[in-house]
Coordinates of C-alpha atoms in Angstrom, one line a residue:
X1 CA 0.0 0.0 0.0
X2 CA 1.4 3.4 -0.9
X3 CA 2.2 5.7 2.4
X4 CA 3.4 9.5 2.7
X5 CA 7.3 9.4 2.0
X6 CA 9.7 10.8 4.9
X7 CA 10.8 13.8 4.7
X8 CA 14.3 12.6 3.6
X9 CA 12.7 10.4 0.8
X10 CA 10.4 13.2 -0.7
X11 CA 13.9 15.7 -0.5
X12 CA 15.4 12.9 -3.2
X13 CA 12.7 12.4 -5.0
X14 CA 11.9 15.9 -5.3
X15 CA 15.5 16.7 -6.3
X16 CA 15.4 20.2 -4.3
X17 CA 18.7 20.8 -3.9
X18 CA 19.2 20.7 -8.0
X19 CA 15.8 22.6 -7.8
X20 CA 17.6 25.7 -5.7
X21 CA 20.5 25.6 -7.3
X22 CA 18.9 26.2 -10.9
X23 CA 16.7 28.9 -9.2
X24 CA 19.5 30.7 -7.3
X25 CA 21.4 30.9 -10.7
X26 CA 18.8 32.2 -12.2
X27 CA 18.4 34.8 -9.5
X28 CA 15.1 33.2 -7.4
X29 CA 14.4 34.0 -4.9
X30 CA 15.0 37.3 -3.9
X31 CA 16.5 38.6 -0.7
X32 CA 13.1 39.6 0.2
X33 CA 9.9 38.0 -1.0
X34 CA 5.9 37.9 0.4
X35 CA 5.3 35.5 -2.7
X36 CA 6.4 32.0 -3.2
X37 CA 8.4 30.7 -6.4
X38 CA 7.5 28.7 -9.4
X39 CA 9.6 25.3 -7.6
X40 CA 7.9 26.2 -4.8
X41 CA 3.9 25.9 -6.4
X42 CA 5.3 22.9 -8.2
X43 CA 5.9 21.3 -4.7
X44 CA 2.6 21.7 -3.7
X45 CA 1.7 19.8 -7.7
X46 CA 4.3 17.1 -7.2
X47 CA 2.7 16.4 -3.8
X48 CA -0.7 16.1 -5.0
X49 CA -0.2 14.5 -7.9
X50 CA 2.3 11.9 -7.1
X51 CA 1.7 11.4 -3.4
X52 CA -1.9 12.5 -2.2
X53 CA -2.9 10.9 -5.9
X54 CA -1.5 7.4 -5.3
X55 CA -2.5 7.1 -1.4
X56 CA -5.9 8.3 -2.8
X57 CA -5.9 5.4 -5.8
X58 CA -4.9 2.6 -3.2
X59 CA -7.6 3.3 -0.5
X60 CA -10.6 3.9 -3.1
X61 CA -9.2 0.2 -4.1
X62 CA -9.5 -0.7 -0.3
X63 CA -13.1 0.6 -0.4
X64 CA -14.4 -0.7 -3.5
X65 CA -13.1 -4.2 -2.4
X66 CA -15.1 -3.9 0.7
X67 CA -18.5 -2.3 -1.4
X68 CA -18.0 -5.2 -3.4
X69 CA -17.7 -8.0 -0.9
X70 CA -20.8 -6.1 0.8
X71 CA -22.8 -6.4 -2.3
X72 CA -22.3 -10.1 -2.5
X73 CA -24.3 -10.4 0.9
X74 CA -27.4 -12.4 0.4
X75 CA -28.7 -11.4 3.5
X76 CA -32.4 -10.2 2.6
X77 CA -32.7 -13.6 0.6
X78 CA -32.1 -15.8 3.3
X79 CA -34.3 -14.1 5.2
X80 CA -37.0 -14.2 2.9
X81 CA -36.2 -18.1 2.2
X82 CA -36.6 -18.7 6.3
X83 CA -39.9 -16.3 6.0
X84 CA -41.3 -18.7 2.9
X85 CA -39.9 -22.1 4.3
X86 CA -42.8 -23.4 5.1
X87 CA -44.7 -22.6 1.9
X88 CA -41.2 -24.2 0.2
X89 CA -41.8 -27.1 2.2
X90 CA -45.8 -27.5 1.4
X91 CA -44.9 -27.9 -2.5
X92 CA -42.7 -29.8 -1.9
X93 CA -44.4 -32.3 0.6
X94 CA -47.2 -32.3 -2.1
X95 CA -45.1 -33.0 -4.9
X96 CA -43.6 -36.1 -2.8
X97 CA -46.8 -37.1 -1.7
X98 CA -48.3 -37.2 -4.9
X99 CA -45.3 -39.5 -6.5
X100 CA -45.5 -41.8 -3.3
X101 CA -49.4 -42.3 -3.3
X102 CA -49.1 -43.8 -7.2
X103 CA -46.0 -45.2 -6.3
X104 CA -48.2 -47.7 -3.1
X105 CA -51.6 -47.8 -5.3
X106 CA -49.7 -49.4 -8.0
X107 CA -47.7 -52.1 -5.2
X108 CA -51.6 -52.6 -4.0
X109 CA -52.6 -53.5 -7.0
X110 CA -49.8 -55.9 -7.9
X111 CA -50.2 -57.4 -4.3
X112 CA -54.3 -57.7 -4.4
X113 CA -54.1 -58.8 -8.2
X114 CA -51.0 -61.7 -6.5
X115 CA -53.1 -62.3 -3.6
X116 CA -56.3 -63.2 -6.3
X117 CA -53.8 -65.6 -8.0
X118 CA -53.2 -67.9 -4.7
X119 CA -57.0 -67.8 -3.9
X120 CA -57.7 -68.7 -7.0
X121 CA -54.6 -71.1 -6.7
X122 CA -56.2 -72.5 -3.5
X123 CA -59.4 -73.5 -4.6
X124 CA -58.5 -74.7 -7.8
X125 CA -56.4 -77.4 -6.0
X126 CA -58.7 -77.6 -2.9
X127 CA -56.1 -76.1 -0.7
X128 CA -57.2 -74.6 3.1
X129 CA -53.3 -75.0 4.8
X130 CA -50.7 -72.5 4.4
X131 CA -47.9 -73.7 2.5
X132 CA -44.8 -75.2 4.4
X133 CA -41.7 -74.3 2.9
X134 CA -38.1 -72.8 3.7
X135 CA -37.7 -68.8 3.8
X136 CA -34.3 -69.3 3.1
X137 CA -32.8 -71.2 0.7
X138 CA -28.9 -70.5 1.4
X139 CA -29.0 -73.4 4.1
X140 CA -30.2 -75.7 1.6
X141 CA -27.7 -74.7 -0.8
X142 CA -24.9 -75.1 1.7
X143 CA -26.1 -78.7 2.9
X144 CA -26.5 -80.0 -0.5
X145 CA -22.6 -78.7 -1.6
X146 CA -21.7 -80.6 1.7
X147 CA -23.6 -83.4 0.8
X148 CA -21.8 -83.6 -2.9
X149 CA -18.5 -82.9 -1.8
X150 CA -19.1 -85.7 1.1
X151 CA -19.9 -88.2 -1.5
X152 CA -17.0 -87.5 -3.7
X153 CA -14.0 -86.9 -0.8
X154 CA -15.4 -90.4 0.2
X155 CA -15.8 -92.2 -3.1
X156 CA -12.3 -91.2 -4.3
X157 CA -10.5 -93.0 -1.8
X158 CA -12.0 -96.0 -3.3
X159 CA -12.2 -95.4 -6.5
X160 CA -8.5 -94.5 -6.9
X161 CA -7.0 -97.8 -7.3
X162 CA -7.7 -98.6 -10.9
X163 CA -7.2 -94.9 -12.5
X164 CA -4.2 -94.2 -14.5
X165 CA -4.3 -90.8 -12.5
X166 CA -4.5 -92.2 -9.2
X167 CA -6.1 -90.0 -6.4
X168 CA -6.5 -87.4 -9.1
X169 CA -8.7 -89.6 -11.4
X170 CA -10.5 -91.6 -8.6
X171 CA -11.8 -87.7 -7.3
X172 CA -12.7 -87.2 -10.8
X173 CA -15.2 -90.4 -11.1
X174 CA -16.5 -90.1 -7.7
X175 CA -17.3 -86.5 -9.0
X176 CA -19.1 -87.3 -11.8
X177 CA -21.4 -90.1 -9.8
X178 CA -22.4 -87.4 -7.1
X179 CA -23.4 -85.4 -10.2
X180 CA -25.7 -87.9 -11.8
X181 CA -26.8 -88.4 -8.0
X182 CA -27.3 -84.9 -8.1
X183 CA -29.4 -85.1 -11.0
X184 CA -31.1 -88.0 -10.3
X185 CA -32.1 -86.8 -6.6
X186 CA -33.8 -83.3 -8.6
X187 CA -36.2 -85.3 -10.4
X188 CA -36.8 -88.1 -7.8
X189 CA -38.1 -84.8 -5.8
X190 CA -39.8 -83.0 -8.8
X191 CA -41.4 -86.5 -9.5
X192 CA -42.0 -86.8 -6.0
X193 CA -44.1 -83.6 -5.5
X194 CA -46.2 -83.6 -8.7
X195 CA -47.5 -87.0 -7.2
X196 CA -49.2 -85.3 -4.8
X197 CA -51.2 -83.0 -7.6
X198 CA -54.8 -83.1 -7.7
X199 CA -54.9 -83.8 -11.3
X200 CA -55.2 -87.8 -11.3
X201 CA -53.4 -88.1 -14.9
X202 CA -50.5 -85.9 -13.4
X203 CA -50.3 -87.8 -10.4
X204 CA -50.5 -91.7 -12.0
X205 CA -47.6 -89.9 -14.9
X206 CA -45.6 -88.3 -11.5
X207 CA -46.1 -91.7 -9.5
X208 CA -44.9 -93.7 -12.5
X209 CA -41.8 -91.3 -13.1
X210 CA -40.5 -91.8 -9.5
X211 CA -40.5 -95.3 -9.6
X212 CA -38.6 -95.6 -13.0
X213 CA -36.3 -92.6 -11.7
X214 CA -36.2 -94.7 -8.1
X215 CA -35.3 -98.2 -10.4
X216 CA -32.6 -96.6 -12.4
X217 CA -30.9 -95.1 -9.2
X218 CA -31.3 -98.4 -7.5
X219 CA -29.3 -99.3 -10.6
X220 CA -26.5 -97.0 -10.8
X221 CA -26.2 -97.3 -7.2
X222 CA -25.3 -101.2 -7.8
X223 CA -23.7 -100.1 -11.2
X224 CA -21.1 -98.1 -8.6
X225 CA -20.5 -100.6 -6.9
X226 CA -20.3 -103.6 -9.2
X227 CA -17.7 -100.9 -10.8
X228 CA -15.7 -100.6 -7.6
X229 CA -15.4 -104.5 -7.3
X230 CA -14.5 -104.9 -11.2
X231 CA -11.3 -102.7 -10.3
X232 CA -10.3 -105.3 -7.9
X233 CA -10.2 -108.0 -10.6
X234 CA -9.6 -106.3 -13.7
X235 CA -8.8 -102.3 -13.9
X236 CA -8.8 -101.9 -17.6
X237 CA -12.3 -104.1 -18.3
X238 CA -13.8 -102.9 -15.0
X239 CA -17.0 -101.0 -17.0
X240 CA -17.5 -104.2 -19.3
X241 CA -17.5 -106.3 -15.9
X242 CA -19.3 -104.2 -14.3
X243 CA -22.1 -104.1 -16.6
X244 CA -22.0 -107.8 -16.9
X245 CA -21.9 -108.2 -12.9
X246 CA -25.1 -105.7 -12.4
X247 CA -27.1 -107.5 -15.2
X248 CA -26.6 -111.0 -14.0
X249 CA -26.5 -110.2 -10.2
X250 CA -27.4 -107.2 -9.4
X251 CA -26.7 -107.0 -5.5
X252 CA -24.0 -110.1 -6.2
X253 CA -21.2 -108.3 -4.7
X254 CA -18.5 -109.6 -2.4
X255 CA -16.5 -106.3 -2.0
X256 CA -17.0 -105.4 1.5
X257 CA -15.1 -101.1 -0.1
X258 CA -17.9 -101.8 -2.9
X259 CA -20.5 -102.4 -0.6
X260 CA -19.7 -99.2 1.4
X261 CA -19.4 -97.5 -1.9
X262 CA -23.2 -98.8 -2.6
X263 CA -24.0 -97.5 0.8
X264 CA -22.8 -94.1 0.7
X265 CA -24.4 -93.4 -2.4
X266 CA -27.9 -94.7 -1.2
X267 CA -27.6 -92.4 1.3
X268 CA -26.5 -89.6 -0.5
X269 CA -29.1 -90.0 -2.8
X270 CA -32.1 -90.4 -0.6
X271 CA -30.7 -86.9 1.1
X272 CA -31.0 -84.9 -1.7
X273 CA -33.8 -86.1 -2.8
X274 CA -35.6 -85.4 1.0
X275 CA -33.5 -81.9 1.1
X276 CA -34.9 -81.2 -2.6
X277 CA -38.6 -82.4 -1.3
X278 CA -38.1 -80.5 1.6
X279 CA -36.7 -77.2 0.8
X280 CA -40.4 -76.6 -1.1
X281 CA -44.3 -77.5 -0.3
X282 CA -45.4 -80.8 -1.1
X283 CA -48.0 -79.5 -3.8
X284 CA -46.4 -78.5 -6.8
X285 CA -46.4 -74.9 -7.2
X286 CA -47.8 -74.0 -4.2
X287 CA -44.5 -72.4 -3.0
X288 CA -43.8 -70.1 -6.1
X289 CA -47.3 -68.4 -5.8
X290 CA -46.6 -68.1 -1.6
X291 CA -43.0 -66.6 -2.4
X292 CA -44.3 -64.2 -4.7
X293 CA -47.6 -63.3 -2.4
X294 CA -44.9 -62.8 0.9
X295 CA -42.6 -60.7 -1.4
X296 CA -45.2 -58.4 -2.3
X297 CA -46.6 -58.2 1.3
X298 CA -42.9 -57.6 2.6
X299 CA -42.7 -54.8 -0.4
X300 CA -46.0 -52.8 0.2
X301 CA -44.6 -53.2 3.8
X302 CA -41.6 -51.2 3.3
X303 CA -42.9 -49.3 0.9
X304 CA -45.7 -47.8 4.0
X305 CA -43.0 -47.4 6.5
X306 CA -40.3 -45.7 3.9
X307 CA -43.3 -43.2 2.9
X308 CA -43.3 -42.3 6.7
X309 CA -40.1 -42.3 7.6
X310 CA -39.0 -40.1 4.2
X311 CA -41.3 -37.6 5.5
X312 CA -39.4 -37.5 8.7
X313 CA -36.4 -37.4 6.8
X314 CA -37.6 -34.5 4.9
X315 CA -38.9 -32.2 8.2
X316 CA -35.1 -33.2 9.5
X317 CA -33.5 -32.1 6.3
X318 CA -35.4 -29.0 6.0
X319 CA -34.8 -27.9 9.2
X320 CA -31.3 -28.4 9.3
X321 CA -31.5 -26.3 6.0
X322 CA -33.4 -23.6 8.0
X323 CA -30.5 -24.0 10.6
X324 CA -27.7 -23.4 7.9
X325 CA -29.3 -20.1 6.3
X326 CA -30.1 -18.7 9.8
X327 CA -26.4 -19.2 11.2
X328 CA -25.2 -17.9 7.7
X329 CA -27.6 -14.3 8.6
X330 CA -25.8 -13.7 11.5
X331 CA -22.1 -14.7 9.7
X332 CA -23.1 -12.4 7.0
X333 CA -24.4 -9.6 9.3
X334 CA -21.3 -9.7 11.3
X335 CA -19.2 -9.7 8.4
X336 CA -21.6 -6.6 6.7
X337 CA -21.3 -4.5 10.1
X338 CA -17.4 -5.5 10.2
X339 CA -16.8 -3.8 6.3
X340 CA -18.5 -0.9 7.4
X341 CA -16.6 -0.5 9.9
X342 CA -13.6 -0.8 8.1
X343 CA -14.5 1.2 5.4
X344 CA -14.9 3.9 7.7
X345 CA -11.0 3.3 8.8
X346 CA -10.5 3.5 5.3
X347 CA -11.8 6.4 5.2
X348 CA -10.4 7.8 8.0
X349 CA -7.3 6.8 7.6
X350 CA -7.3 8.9 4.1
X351 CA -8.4 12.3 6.1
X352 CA -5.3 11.5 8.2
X353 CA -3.0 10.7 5.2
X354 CA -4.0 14.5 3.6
X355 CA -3.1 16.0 7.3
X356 CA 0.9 13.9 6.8
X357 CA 0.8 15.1 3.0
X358 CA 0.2 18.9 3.5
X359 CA 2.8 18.3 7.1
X360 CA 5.5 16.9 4.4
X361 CA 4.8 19.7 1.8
X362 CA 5.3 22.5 4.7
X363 CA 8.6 20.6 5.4
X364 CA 9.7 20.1 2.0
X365 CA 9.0 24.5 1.2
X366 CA 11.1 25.1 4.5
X367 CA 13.8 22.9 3.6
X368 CA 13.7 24.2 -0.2
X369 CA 13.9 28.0 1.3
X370 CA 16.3 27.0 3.9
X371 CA 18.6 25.7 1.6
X372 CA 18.1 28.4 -0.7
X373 CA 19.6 31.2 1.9
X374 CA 22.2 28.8 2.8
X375 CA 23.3 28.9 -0.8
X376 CA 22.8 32.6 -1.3
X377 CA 24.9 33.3 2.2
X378 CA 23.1 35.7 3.7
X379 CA 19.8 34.9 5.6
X380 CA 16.6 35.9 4.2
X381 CA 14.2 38.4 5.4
X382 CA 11.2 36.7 4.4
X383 CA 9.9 33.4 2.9
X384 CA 6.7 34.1 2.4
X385 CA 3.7 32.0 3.8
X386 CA 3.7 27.8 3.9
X387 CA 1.7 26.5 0.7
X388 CA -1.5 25.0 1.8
X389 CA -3.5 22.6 -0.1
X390 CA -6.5 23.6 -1.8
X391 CA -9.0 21.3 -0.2
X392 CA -11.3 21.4 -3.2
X393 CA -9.2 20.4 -5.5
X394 CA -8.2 17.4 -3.7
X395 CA -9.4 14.0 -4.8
X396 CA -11.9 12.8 -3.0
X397 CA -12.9 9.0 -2.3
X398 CA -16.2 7.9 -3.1
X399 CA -18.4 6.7 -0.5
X400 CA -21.7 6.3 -2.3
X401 CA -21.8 2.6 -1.7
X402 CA -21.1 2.7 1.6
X403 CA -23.5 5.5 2.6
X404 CA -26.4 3.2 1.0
X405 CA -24.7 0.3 2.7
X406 CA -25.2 1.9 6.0
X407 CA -29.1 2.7 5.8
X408 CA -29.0 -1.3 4.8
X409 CA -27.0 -1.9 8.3
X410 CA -30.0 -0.4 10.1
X411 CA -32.3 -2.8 7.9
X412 CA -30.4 -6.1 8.3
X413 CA -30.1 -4.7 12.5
X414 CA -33.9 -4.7 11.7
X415 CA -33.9 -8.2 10.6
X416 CA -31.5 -9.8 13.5
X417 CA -33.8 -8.8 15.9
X418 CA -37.3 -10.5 14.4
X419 CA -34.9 -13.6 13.0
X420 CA -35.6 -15.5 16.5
X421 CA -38.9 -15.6 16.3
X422 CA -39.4 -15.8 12.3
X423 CA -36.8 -19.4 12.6
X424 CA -38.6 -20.8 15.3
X425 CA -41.8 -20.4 13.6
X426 CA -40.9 -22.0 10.1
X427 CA -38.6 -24.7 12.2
X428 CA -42.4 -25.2 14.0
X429 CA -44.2 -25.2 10.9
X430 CA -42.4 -27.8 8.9
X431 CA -42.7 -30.2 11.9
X432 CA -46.3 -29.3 12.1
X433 CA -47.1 -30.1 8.1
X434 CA -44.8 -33.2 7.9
X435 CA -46.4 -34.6 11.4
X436 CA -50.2 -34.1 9.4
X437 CA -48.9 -35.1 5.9
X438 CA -47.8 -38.7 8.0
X439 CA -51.4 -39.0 9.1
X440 CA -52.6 -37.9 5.5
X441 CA -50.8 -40.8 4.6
X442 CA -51.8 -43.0 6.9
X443 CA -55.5 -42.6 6.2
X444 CA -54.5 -43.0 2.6
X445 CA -52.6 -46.6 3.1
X446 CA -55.5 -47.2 5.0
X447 CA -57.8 -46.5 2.0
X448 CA -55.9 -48.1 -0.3
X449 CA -56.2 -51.4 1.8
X450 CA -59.3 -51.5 1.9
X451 CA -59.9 -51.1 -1.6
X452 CA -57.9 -53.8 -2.7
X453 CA -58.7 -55.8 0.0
X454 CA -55.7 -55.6 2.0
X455 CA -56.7 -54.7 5.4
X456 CA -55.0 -56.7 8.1
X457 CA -51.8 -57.4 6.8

């Protein structure tokens, strides 16, 4: 920021000393004088120009920074947003309330139109119980993998012997029969359920499915075995035997590892088949329809409780909203006041800077005389009076921001004092149309549910 110059700083500057030595050559000033020289007025210039000008450049740049920082206050519009919050928060509400009430008609429609299907279901199959199945289905997962892997860590051991790759190819075959156990156990169960269908043809066609499915297992249950035995006798002919052995005799094994072989795969088999019987209900498709009934129920659920809780959400969010613009007035106010206030230094401080200028001029004319009788060698009689600065001419700073800025001080000082009670109201408000647009909605589920027939869920 520029400054007045010392007194030593302006003499250089100046040049004086050349400035009274051209003058006393030329023969100024005289002895005796009541009138002051041409070097003399062009102190009082130099000063104005140079020094009073720049001081006067850098603090109307200190002013219209803080007019400008002023202006950006949004003061009044916060206000007025606290003021219309609650009218804000209406629209909104009934925007949201709107979307959310088409948003649960259409779930009630999807549930009552999926609830339709399983009465319908019902009596079509002559069905009064509730169905009995598992919620979860990650258990049953989980038990089956255990079951499979069970099989085949167990099957390997014996099945090793007669594979070219050992422990390595004996897991590989005992793989493959947990598989086709696998298989075989999914339609034993599939069979299994369907024979409990109303329908006669589909039952007698379900009944006669699980026994061929429970004759061929019975089978390859043998089969394994017969194949485990044929391994002992003859590793490379061991299918062919096999084969042979199972056709001729089927339980004609004399392999007490065969027969455990047999036994661990009946076993395994008659799991899955239970833990794929079991995981469902008994009547075919009676599970699906149930599943999809529950979903919907769980859904429309939800869906009720999110609607009530978004509106809580909402009052919260809004409020603490209300909370940020009303701790941002009083920031802003303080800030406001605090710019006056300094642009008030500001321009004090420039009132003060013209009293150091015109002190440094009178300094710089009594050096410049001074030195000009010390060159001439004799004193002179008289000076002549200090130069003064014409006030009027002086540039002045301008304060037309922060003269309207100050009537808007006493407006926002208006506005402080009724922001208490205009935040407690809209704070008191939004609680107050959230807590009746929860029992708006309420009555509204409650409508809906009994339309569709929903009531008691």
């Amino acid at each position: 920021m520029t400054a007045i110059p010392a007194i030593k700083a302006a003499i250089s500057a100046l040049k004086i000393e050349q400035r009274v030595e051209r003058d006393v050559k030329s023969g100024i000033p005289e002895i005796d004088r009541d009138s002051h020289t041409e070097s003399e007025e062009s102190l009082r210039s130099y000063v104005v120009r140079e020094i009073v000008g720049k001081v006067h450049s850098d603090r109307q740049a200190q002013l219209d920074e803080q007019v400008a920082a002023r202006n950006e206050v949004g003061l009044r519009q916060l206000y007025l947003d606290i003021c219309n919050a609650e009218q804000h928060v209406r629209k909104t509400i009934a925007s949201r309330f709107a979307i959310l009430a088409q948003e649960l008609k259409r779930n009630a429609r999807e549930l009552a139109a999926v609830r339709t299907d399983l009465e319908i279901f019902r009596h079509k199959n002559g069905l009064t119980r509730e169905a009995d199945f598992r919620e979860s289905r990650i258990f049953h997962y989980a038990v089956i993998f255990f079951i499979v892997i069970f099989e085949t860590a167990l099957n390997s051991f014996f099945l090793s012997k007669g594979s070219e790759l050992g422990l390595a190819g004996g897991f590989l075959q005992a793989l493959i029969i947990s598989l086709v156990n696998l298989g075989l156990a999914a339609f034993a169960a599939f069979a299994l359920r369907n024979s409990f269908h109303r329908n006669p043809l589909r039952k007698l066609l379900s009944v006669t499915a699980f026994a061929g499915i429970a004759a061929f297992a019975t089978a390859f249950v043998f089969g394994v075995g017969h194949y485990r035995e044929a391994l002992e006798m003859n590793p490379q002919l061991a299918s062919k035997l096999a084969v042979l052995n199972l056709w001729g005799d089927p339980a004609g094994i004399h392999d007490f590892n065969a027969w455990i072989m047999v036994i661990v795969s009946a076993i395994a088999l008659v799991l899955l088949t239970l833990k794929f019987f079991a995981v469902d209900d008994r009547y075919p498709g009676y599970t699906a329809i149930t599943r999809r009934v529950r979903e919907l129920q769980g859904r429309w659920a939800d869906g009720c409780e999110a609607a009530i809780e978004e509106f809580n959400q909402l009052a919260e969010a809004e409020q603490r909203v209300l909370a940020d613009k009303e701790k941002a007035i009083r920031a802003q106010f303080i800030g406001f006041k605090s710019s006056i206030e300094r642009s008030e230094e500001i321009h004090s401080h420039y009132e003060e800077d013209i009293v150091k200028a015109q002190g440094l001029l009178d300094e710089l004319i009594l050096y410049y005389q001074s030195h000009a009788a010390r060159m001439m060698n004799r004193r002179a009689a008289y000076f002549g009076k200090l130069l003064r600065f014409e006030l009027d001419k002086l540039p002045r700073l301008n304060t037309t921001g922060l003269e309207q800025h100050k009537r808007d001080l006493a407006a926002f000082e208006q506005v402080l004092q009724e922001l208490d009670g205009v935040y407690a109201t809209a704070v008191e408000e939004i609680g107050a149309r959230c807590e009746a647009v929860q029992r708006e909605l309420a009555e509204l589920v409650g409508s809906i549910e009994r339309d569709h027939g929903l009531s008691g869920l």
